Each structure stands twice: as C-alpha cells, then as structure tokens.
Amino acid sequence: METYQYDDFSININRRGANRFTKVSYPIRYGRFSEINTRDYIFQFNLNGEIKYIQDNKQRWQFPGEWLKRTVSDEWTYYSAAGYGGTYSFIGEYYLPCFSQPQNAISSTYIFDQSAADHALSSFEKFLEKLKTLSSDKMPREVKKFLKCVTDNDLDILKRKGSEFHSVINGRITVLPPDSRHVDYEVIPVIVADGCLYNCGFCSIKTGKDFVLRTRQEIIKQIKNLKKIYKDDICNYNSVFLGMHDALNAGRELIEFSAENAYQIFKIEHSNMKNPKLFLFGSVDSLLDASEDLFESINKMPFYTYINIGMESADPKTLALLKKPVSAKKVERSFDRMLDINKRYGNIEITANFVIGEGLSGAHFDSISNLTAGRLDHFFSKGCIYLSPLSCDRSTKDLQRKFVELKNISRLPTFVYLIQRL
Ligand code: SF4
C-alpha cells in the first residue's frame, strides 16, 4: 500500500482488506481498494476507481463506525449499527443494511439516514471538483492514474453504469437470497430463469410472469457482459447468485453450465476473496422434484452453495390466505428434504423462509414451530430459518416479540429475513 499526502487529504492506493467475509462489530473492508481520507469523510473506491463506501470522519452520524455503501446498480445502502443491541440476534449480523426505501418492517426504526447520505454525496461531488483542479505535474504516475479513474467516475457516470448493469442482466434483482448476507450481499448475479412457479398472491417482489428458462447463449452473453461491467473490480468477488426466484427449478444441466461458466469466466479461483459461495432460490416443488444427481453435482462444485426455499407456512388456511398454491403436506415434505440434504451434503446448505405478521393465526405459528422444533431432537447449526415480515405497516414491537418466541423454540438458527435488492 502506498500513501500520499496532499494539502488536507491523503490517498492510500491498493489497500488490502480481509480476504474472507467475516462477522465483526466494527467497519471491515474486503479485497483490494483505494481510499481518500479527508477532514470530513473517508471515501473508499473499488478497483475501477468507482466510489463504493463513504464513512463520516466527524462523528455526525447516529453511531460512530457506520457507513454508506454503493451497489453495482448504483443504489446507496446505509449500514446502521442500530445501537448494536439485538441486531445480531435479529439478523445474524452486527450491522443492519438499510435502503432509502423502507422494505423491512422489523427494521423500520432504523431507517436510512437520508440527510446523512445527501450531505455525504454532495461533499463527494464537491471533492471531485476540487480533485479536477489539482495540478498533477508532480504526482507519481500511480496517483495520477488513480485520480483520473476517480474523476472519470462522477455520480452521473455511475448512474449510467447502474442502468447498464440492469440492461446486461435484462431485469432487476428485487430480492437477494437472505443467505447472501454471509458475503455482505457482494454477489455477481447471473439470471438463468425468469418468473416463478406460483405467483403467490401475497408476494410483492414477484414479476407476475410464468417460469421461463434463459437459453445457454443468453447466459454466456450475460456472464461475459457482466465481466465487462465489473471490470478490474471483478477480482474482489467470489460469489455468484443464480437468479431469479427459482433457479433450482432450472435443473441440473443448466445450473451446472451456469455455475461452471461463471466460475471460469469471472476467474473466481484467482479472486482476492477466499471461500467462494453460490446462492440460489428454490421452491417447495423444485426442491421436492430435484433429483439426487442435482445435489451430488452441486456438492462437487468449487462453491459452498446456499439454496433458499420459500415455504411461508405449513398451515393450510394460511397458505390459502397467502394465495400460495402449494399444500401444507408438500411444505412439510420439503422441510424434511431440506434437513436430510443438509445432513448428507457437506457443501450444500438449504435454508427456509416462513412469513410472520400480526394478522396470522396461531395455527400458522404452531405449524412453523412443529417443523423447526418438532422435526429435530437437538440444535443443528446448518439450515437457517428466515422469518419474513409480511408488510411494512405492522407494529414493529409485535413482530419482534413474535420473532423472539419462534427463535427461542427453534432448533435451527433463526433470523429475520432482511429484504435486500441489487
Ligand atoms: S413468494 Fe416466491 S414463488 Fe411466490 S410469487 Fe414470490 S417469488 Fe414467486
């Protein structure tokens, strides 16, 4: 790492962050990045010179050590320490990522700090203007090159790149698998299928389209174009999300094809980050229909794979209320298959989602605890249960109380599903 001092700011080029994702209660950065430290803010950049993190240097934010992070689709997320109390117990992480739009009822008390974000971004814009006026005559070549990348990537250019990202994947990632929290949602999405099997009535993130596979040619083109979008920073990624809502239903051959090509074309073997991960969603039917071959193949891949299944409830009346066209019996069978696969395959972890909400019946909550407590005779650390609040207008306190009740009796790790998009 090289450090250069200018009037009232310093530049650190090619800083080395952690090479494994980890859960810590202080700000941590991963892979390689560069940083400009000013009196007001710390600006951190990815390997393309695109701003990625902003941290306050003057203790104006709610808690020290919080930060703003920009996603590849050019959205800002505020990482709130939320007072630290209880955050880990609720979401399994020390920091709560909050978007500018409230998406997560359970976290509605810890909202995105819009004024903090506005001030930080306008300061960044002003700082870019200042950088453009700096004389580069005596600058080392490395600094000149870095500052050119930084000033070339102003906020308008980044916005345009965000739109290009959506064009390349031909869609929007309205929700990431909850398990991608393990890599701080730092996944490269490769869409292998659109739509979903059920188009459940209660779901607000569905596309409303029927399930359709993408062709191999479309997938390869997407992977190659994504490589261009992530450019030099691709070597800071080690995780892939096979989208969208039911990639498990794409079958063994297309999953193998997509995962293997992503691994090779993104050069994940040489990533700055160790322990590659693959994430996908599945459904009750795709889990029950999946052949043993599929799991054997996934288990041999160079990734540790998380498959998240939307089960929602094992109570027939609640499933009818949610307009989810699966039977409670199928949900129970898919839960049993999840437990079985988690025990037998070392590189696969299947997790499940259930809904929580004020208006739901006691039978619904009993159906969850019958599975999460009744199907295991001791605690098992593999296979998280995610409880997903139904809407944003419920009482946060009631939801939290219900969550704690279910968590306390569950014999599987149990957390709130934090909806994150990309
Ligand atoms: S809950 Fe899952 S299966 Fe149901 S509509 Fe939403 S994305 Fe589709």
Coordinates of C-alpha atoms and ligand atoms in Angstrom, one line a residue:
M1 CA 0.0 0.0 0.0
E2 CA 1.3 3.5 -0.9
T3 CA 0.2 6.6 1.0
Y4 CA 0.4 10.1 -0.5
Q5 CA -0.3 13.3 1.5
Y6 CA -1.8 16.4 -0.2
D7 CA -2.9 19.7 1.5
D8 CA -5.8 18.5 3.6
F9 CA -6.3 14.9 2.4
S10 CA -4.3 11.7 2.0
I11 CA -4.6 9.0 -0.6
N12 CA -4.0 5.3 0.0
I13 CA -3.7 3.2 -3.1
N14 CA -4.2 -0.5 -3.2
R15 CA -5.2 -1.1 0.4
R16 CA -5.6 -4.7 1.4
G17 CA -8.8 -5.7 3.2
A18 CA -9.8 -9.0 4.7
N19 CA -9.8 -11.9 2.2
R20 CA -12.6 -13.8 3.9
F21 CA -16.1 -12.5 4.8
T22 CA -16.4 -12.3 8.5
K23 CA -18.9 -11.0 11.1
V24 CA -17.4 -8.3 13.2
S25 CA -18.8 -5.3 15.1
Y26 CA -16.6 -2.7 13.5
P27 CA -16.2 -1.4 10.0
I28 CA -14.4 -4.0 7.8
R29 CA -13.5 -3.8 4.1
Y30 CA -12.7 -6.7 1.8
G31 CA -10.4 -7.4 -1.1
R32 CA -8.4 -4.6 -2.6
F33 CA -9.5 -1.0 -2.6
S34 CA -8.2 2.6 -2.5
E35 CA -9.1 5.3 -0.1
I36 CA -9.1 9.1 0.1
N37 CA -9.1 10.4 3.7
T38 CA -10.4 14.0 4.0
R39 CA -11.2 16.0 7.1
D40 CA -15.0 15.4 6.6
Y41 CA -15.2 11.9 5.1
I42 CA -13.3 8.7 4.2
F43 CA -14.1 7.9 0.6
Q44 CA -13.3 4.3 -0.5
F45 CA -13.1 3.2 -4.1
N46 CA -13.2 -0.2 -5.8
L47 CA -10.5 -1.2 -8.3
N48 CA -12.3 0.7 -11.1
G49 CA -12.0 4.0 -9.2
E50 CA -15.7 3.9 -8.5
I51 CA -16.8 5.2 -5.1
K52 CA -18.1 2.3 -3.0
Y53 CA -18.0 3.3 0.7
I54 CA -18.3 6.6 2.5
Q55 CA -17.6 6.9 6.2
D56 CA -18.1 10.0 8.3
N57 CA -14.9 11.5 9.8
K58 CA -16.6 14.0 12.1
Q59 CA -19.0 11.9 14.2
R60 CA -22.1 13.5 12.7
W61 CA -23.9 10.2 12.1
Q62 CA -26.1 8.3 14.5
F63 CA -23.3 5.9 15.7
P64 CA -19.6 6.0 15.0
G65 CA -18.4 3.4 12.6
E66 CA -21.5 3.4 10.3
W67 CA -21.1 3.8 6.6
L68 CA -22.8 4.2 3.2
K69 CA -22.2 1.6 0.6
R70 CA -23.0 1.9 -3.1
T71 CA -24.2 -1.2 -5.0
V72 CA -23.3 -2.1 -8.6
S73 CA -26.8 -0.9 -9.6
D74 CA -25.9 2.5 -8.1
E75 CA -28.1 2.4 -5.0
W76 CA -26.8 3.5 -1.6
T77 CA -27.3 1.4 1.5
Y78 CA -26.8 2.8 5.0
Y79 CA -25.1 0.4 7.3
S80 CA -26.5 1.1 10.7
A81 CA -25.0 -0.2 13.9
A82 CA -28.6 0.3 15.3
G83 CA -27.2 0.8 18.7
Y84 CA -25.6 -2.7 18.4
G85 CA -28.2 -4.1 20.9
G86 CA -30.0 -7.0 19.5
T87 CA -29.0 -6.5 15.8
Y88 CA -27.0 -9.8 15.7
S89 CA -29.8 -11.7 17.4
F90 CA -32.3 -10.5 14.8
I91 CA -30.4 -10.7 11.6
G92 CA -27.2 -12.7 12.4
E93 CA -25.1 -9.6 11.5
Y94 CA -23.6 -6.8 13.5
Y95 CA -24.7 -4.1 11.0
L96 CA -28.2 -3.5 9.6
P97 CA -28.1 -2.6 5.9
C98 CA -30.9 -0.1 5.2
F99 CA -32.1 1.1 1.8
S100 CA -33.5 4.5 1.2
Q101 CA -36.9 2.9 0.7
P102 CA -38.3 1.0 3.8
Q103 CA -38.5 -2.6 2.8
N104 CA -38.2 -4.3 6.1
A105 CA -40.9 -3.9 8.7
I106 CA -38.9 -5.3 11.5
S107 CA -36.1 -2.8 11.0
S108 CA -38.3 0.3 10.4
T109 CA -37.0 2.0 13.5
Y110 CA -33.5 2.0 11.9
I111 CA -34.2 3.9 8.8
F112 CA -31.8 5.0 6.1
D113 CA -30.4 8.4 7.1
Q114 CA -31.3 10.4 4.0
S115 CA -29.8 13.7 5.3
A116 CA -26.5 11.9 6.1
A117 CA -26.4 10.4 2.6
D118 CA -27.3 13.7 0.9
H119 CA -24.6 15.5 2.7
A120 CA -22.0 12.8 2.1
L121 CA -22.8 12.7 -1.7
S122 CA -22.8 16.4 -2.2
S123 CA -19.4 16.6 -0.3
F124 CA -18.1 13.8 -2.6
E125 CA -19.2 15.8 -5.7
K126 CA -17.5 18.9 -4.4
F127 CA -14.4 16.9 -3.6
L128 CA -14.3 15.6 -7.2
E129 CA -14.4 19.1 -8.5
K130 CA -11.5 20.0 -6.3
L131 CA -9.6 17.0 -7.5
K132 CA -10.1 18.1 -11.1
T133 CA -8.3 21.4 -10.4
L134 CA -5.3 19.8 -8.7
S135 CA -2.1 20.1 -10.6
S136 CA -0.9 16.6 -11.5
D137 CA 2.6 17.7 -12.5
K138 CA 4.5 16.4 -9.5
M139 CA 2.2 13.4 -8.8
P140 CA 3.5 9.9 -9.1
R141 CA 2.2 8.1 -12.1
E142 CA 0.2 5.7 -9.9
V143 CA -1.7 8.6 -8.2
K144 CA -2.4 10.3 -11.5
K145 CA -3.9 7.2 -12.9
F146 CA -6.0 6.6 -9.8
L147 CA -7.3 10.1 -9.6
K148 CA -8.2 10.0 -13.3
C149 CA -10.3 6.9 -12.7
V150 CA -11.9 8.6 -9.7
T151 CA -12.8 11.8 -11.5
D152 CA -13.9 10.0 -14.6
N153 CA -16.5 8.2 -12.4
D154 CA -18.6 11.1 -11.2
L155 CA -22.2 10.5 -9.9
D156 CA -23.8 10.8 -13.4
I157 CA -21.4 8.3 -14.9
L158 CA -22.1 5.9 -12.0
K159 CA -25.8 6.3 -12.6
R160 CA -25.4 5.4 -16.2
K161 CA -23.3 2.3 -15.3
G162 CA -26.1 1.2 -12.9
S163 CA -28.6 1.3 -15.8
E164 CA -26.1 -0.7 -18.0
F165 CA -26.0 -3.3 -15.3
H166 CA -29.8 -3.7 -15.4
S167 CA -29.6 -4.0 -19.2
V168 CA -26.9 -6.7 -19.1
I169 CA -28.9 -8.9 -16.8
N170 CA -32.1 -7.9 -18.5
G171 CA -34.1 -7.4 -15.3
R172 CA -33.9 -6.1 -11.8
I173 CA -32.8 -8.0 -8.7
T174 CA -35.8 -7.2 -6.5
V175 CA -34.6 -9.5 -3.8
L176 CA -31.4 -11.4 -3.0
P177 CA -31.3 -14.7 -1.1
P178 CA -31.2 -14.0 2.6
D179 CA -28.1 -16.2 2.8
S180 CA -26.1 -13.7 0.7
R181 CA -25.7 -11.7 4.0
H182 CA -22.8 -14.1 4.6
V183 CA -20.9 -12.3 1.8
D184 CA -22.4 -8.9 2.6
Y185 CA -24.6 -9.2 -0.5
E186 CA -21.4 -8.9 -2.7
V187 CA -22.7 -11.3 -5.3
I188 CA -22.5 -11.2 -9.1
P189 CA -26.0 -12.1 -10.4
V190 CA -26.4 -14.5 -13.3
I191 CA -30.0 -14.9 -14.3
V192 CA -30.8 -18.4 -15.5
A193 CA -34.6 -18.2 -15.4
D194 CA -37.3 -15.6 -15.1
G195 CA -40.7 -15.7 -13.3
C196 CA -41.7 -18.3 -10.8
L197 CA -43.9 -21.3 -10.4
Y198 CA -46.6 -19.9 -8.1
N199 CA -47.0 -16.1 -8.5
C200 CA -48.4 -16.1 -4.9
G201 CA -51.0 -13.5 -4.1
F202 CA -49.2 -12.1 -1.1
C203 CA -45.8 -11.6 -2.8
S204 CA -44.7 -8.0 -3.6
I205 CA -41.5 -8.9 -5.4
K206 CA -42.8 -11.3 -8.0
T207 CA -42.6 -10.4 -11.7
G208 CA -46.0 -11.9 -12.3
K209 CA -44.6 -13.9 -15.2
D210 CA -44.6 -17.7 -15.6
F211 CA -41.3 -19.6 -15.1
V212 CA -39.1 -19.5 -18.2
L213 CA -35.6 -20.7 -18.6
R214 CA -33.0 -18.5 -20.3
T215 CA -31.0 -20.1 -23.1
R216 CA -27.4 -21.1 -22.8
Q217 CA -26.4 -18.5 -25.3
E218 CA -28.2 -15.8 -23.3
I219 CA -26.5 -16.9 -20.1
I220 CA -23.0 -16.9 -21.6
K221 CA -23.6 -13.5 -23.2
Q222 CA -24.8 -12.2 -19.8
I223 CA -21.7 -13.6 -18.0
K224 CA -19.3 -12.1 -20.5
N225 CA -21.1 -8.7 -20.3
L226 CA -21.1 -8.8 -16.5
K227 CA -17.4 -9.3 -16.6
K228 CA -17.1 -6.0 -18.6
I229 CA -19.4 -4.2 -16.1
Y230 CA -17.4 -5.4 -13.0
K231 CA -14.2 -4.8 -14.9
D232 CA -11.0 -4.7 -12.8
D233 CA -13.0 -5.0 -9.6
I234 CA -14.2 -8.5 -10.6
C235 CA -11.2 -9.9 -8.7
N236 CA -12.8 -8.7 -5.4
Y237 CA -15.8 -11.1 -6.0
N238 CA -16.0 -14.7 -5.1
S239 CA -19.8 -15.3 -5.0
V240 CA -22.5 -15.8 -7.6
F241 CA -26.2 -15.5 -7.3
L242 CA -28.1 -17.7 -9.9
G243 CA -31.3 -15.8 -10.3
M244 CA -34.1 -15.1 -10.2
H245 CA -36.8 -16.6 -8.0
D246 CA -36.5 -20.3 -8.6
A247 CA -33.1 -21.2 -10.2
L248 CA -33.3 -24.6 -8.5
N249 CA -36.1 -25.4 -11.0
A250 CA -33.7 -24.8 -13.9
G251 CA -32.4 -28.4 -13.4
R252 CA -29.0 -30.0 -13.1
E253 CA -27.6 -29.2 -16.6
L254 CA -28.4 -25.5 -16.7
I255 CA -27.3 -25.0 -13.1
E256 CA -24.0 -26.8 -13.7
F257 CA -23.5 -24.9 -17.0
S258 CA -24.1 -21.5 -15.5
A259 CA -22.2 -22.0 -12.3
E260 CA -19.2 -23.5 -14.0
N261 CA -19.0 -20.8 -16.7
A262 CA -19.4 -18.1 -14.1
Y263 CA -16.6 -19.6 -12.0
Q264 CA -14.3 -19.8 -15.0
I265 CA -15.1 -16.5 -16.8
F266 CA -15.1 -14.5 -13.6
K267 CA -11.9 -16.2 -12.7
I268 CA -13.2 -16.9 -9.2
E269 CA -10.3 -19.2 -8.5
H270 CA -8.0 -16.2 -8.5
S271 CA -10.3 -13.9 -6.6
N272 CA -8.9 -11.8 -3.8
M273 CA -11.6 -13.3 -1.6
K274 CA -11.4 -16.9 -0.4
N275 CA -14.2 -19.5 0.1
P276 CA -16.4 -19.0 -3.0
K277 CA -20.2 -19.1 -2.5
L278 CA -23.1 -19.8 -4.8
F279 CA -26.6 -18.7 -3.9
L280 CA -30.0 -19.6 -5.4
F281 CA -33.6 -19.6 -4.6
G282 CA -35.8 -22.7 -4.9
S283 CA -39.4 -23.5 -4.3
V284 CA -41.3 -26.3 -2.5
D285 CA -41.9 -28.1 -5.8
S286 CA -38.4 -27.6 -7.2
L287 CA -36.9 -29.0 -4.0
L288 CA -39.2 -32.0 -4.0
D289 CA -38.7 -32.6 -7.7
A290 CA -34.9 -32.2 -7.7
S291 CA -33.0 -35.4 -8.4
E292 CA -30.3 -36.7 -6.1
D293 CA -28.0 -36.2 -9.1
L294 CA -28.5 -32.5 -8.9
F295 CA -27.4 -32.3 -5.3
E296 CA -24.4 -34.6 -6.0
S297 CA -23.4 -32.3 -8.8
I298 CA -23.8 -29.1 -6.7
N299 CA -21.9 -30.7 -3.9
K300 CA -18.9 -31.2 -6.1
M301 CA -18.8 -27.6 -7.4
P302 CA -16.0 -25.3 -6.2
F303 CA -18.6 -23.3 -4.3
Y304 CA -20.3 -23.7 -1.0
T305 CA -23.9 -23.5 -2.1
Y306 CA -26.9 -22.0 -0.3
I307 CA -30.4 -22.7 -1.6
N308 CA -33.2 -20.7 -0.1
I309 CA -36.7 -22.1 -0.2
G310 CA -39.8 -20.0 0.2
M311 CA -42.1 -22.3 2.4
E312 CA -44.1 -19.5 4.1
S313 CA -46.3 -21.7 6.2
A314 CA -47.3 -25.3 6.9
D315 CA -50.8 -24.3 7.8
P316 CA -53.4 -24.9 5.0
K317 CA -55.5 -21.9 5.9
T318 CA -52.5 -19.6 6.0
L319 CA -51.3 -20.9 2.6
A320 CA -54.8 -20.2 1.2
L321 CA -54.8 -16.7 2.7
L322 CA -51.4 -16.0 1.2
K323 CA -52.7 -17.4 -2.2
K324 CA -49.7 -19.7 -2.3
P325 CA -50.7 -22.7 -4.4
V326 CA -48.9 -25.5 -2.5
S327 CA -50.3 -27.9 0.1
A328 CA -49.2 -27.9 3.7
K329 CA -48.2 -31.6 3.2
K330 CA -45.8 -30.6 0.5
V331 CA -44.3 -27.9 2.6
E332 CA -43.7 -30.5 5.4
R333 CA -42.1 -32.9 2.9
S334 CA -39.9 -30.1 1.5
F335 CA -38.8 -29.2 5.1
D336 CA -37.8 -32.9 5.7
R337 CA -35.9 -33.0 2.5
M338 CA -34.1 -29.8 3.5
L339 CA -33.0 -31.4 6.8
D340 CA -31.9 -34.5 5.0
I341 CA -29.8 -32.8 2.4
N342 CA -28.2 -30.5 5.0
K343 CA -27.1 -33.6 6.9
R344 CA -25.8 -35.5 3.9
Y345 CA -24.1 -32.9 1.7
G346 CA -21.1 -31.0 3.2
N347 CA -21.1 -28.2 0.6
I348 CA -24.8 -27.5 0.4
E349 CA -26.9 -25.6 2.9
I350 CA -30.6 -25.3 2.3
T351 CA -32.5 -22.7 4.2
A352 CA -36.2 -21.9 4.5
N353 CA -38.4 -18.8 4.8
F354 CA -41.6 -18.5 6.7
V355 CA -43.8 -15.4 6.9
I356 CA -44.7 -13.7 10.2
G357 CA -47.3 -10.9 10.6
E358 CA -49.8 -9.7 13.1
G359 CA -52.9 -11.0 11.4
L360 CA -51.7 -14.6 11.1
S361 CA -53.3 -17.3 13.1
G362 CA -52.0 -19.4 16.0
A363 CA -52.2 -22.4 13.7
H364 CA -49.7 -20.8 11.4
F365 CA -47.1 -20.1 14.2
D366 CA -47.7 -23.6 15.5
S367 CA -47.0 -25.0 12.1
I368 CA -43.6 -23.3 12.0
S369 CA -42.6 -24.5 15.5
N370 CA -43.8 -28.0 14.7
L371 CA -41.2 -28.1 12.0
T372 CA -38.3 -26.0 13.5
A373 CA -38.6 -27.6 16.9
G374 CA -40.6 -30.8 16.3
R375 CA -38.6 -32.3 13.5
L376 CA -35.2 -32.2 15.3
D377 CA -34.3 -33.6 18.6
H378 CA -31.4 -31.2 19.2
F379 CA -30.0 -28.0 17.9
F380 CA -28.5 -28.2 14.4
S381 CA -26.4 -25.3 13.2
K382 CA -26.9 -25.8 9.4
G383 CA -30.0 -24.6 7.6
C384 CA -31.2 -21.2 8.8
I385 CA -34.9 -20.4 9.2
Y386 CA -35.7 -16.9 8.0
L387 CA -38.9 -15.2 9.2
S388 CA -40.1 -12.7 6.7
P389 CA -42.5 -9.9 7.9
L390 CA -45.5 -9.7 5.7
S391 CA -45.8 -5.9 5.3
C392 CA -44.2 -2.7 6.5
D393 CA -47.2 -1.2 8.3
R394 CA -47.3 -3.8 11.1
S395 CA -46.3 -2.9 14.6
T396 CA -42.6 -3.5 14.8
K397 CA -42.7 -4.4 18.5
D398 CA -45.3 -7.1 18.0
L399 CA -43.3 -8.5 15.1
Q400 CA -40.2 -8.6 17.2
R401 CA -42.0 -10.3 20.1
K402 CA -43.3 -13.0 17.7
F403 CA -39.9 -13.4 16.2
V404 CA -38.2 -13.9 19.6
E405 CA -40.9 -16.5 20.6
L406 CA -40.2 -18.5 17.4
K407 CA -36.5 -18.1 17.7
N408 CA -36.4 -19.3 21.2
I409 CA -38.0 -22.7 20.5
S410 CA -36.4 -23.3 17.1
R411 CA -33.7 -25.9 16.9
L412 CA -32.2 -24.3 13.8
P413 CA -30.6 -20.8 13.6
T414 CA -33.4 -18.4 13.2
F415 CA -33.3 -14.8 11.9
V416 CA -35.3 -12.1 10.3
Y417 CA -35.3 -12.1 6.5
L418 CA -33.9 -8.7 5.6
I419 CA -35.0 -8.0 2.1
Q420 CA -32.1 -6.7 0.1
R421 CA -32.1 -5.9 -3.6
L422 CA -29.3 -5.3 -6.0
Ligands
SF4_1 S1 -43.1 -15.9 -2.9 FE1 -41.6 -16.8 -4.3 S2 -42.9 -18.3 -5.5 FE2 -44.3 -16.9 -4.5 S3 -44.6 -15.2 -6.0 FE3 -43.0 -14.5 -4.7 S4 -41.2 -15.2 -5.8 FE4 -42.8 -16.3 -6.7

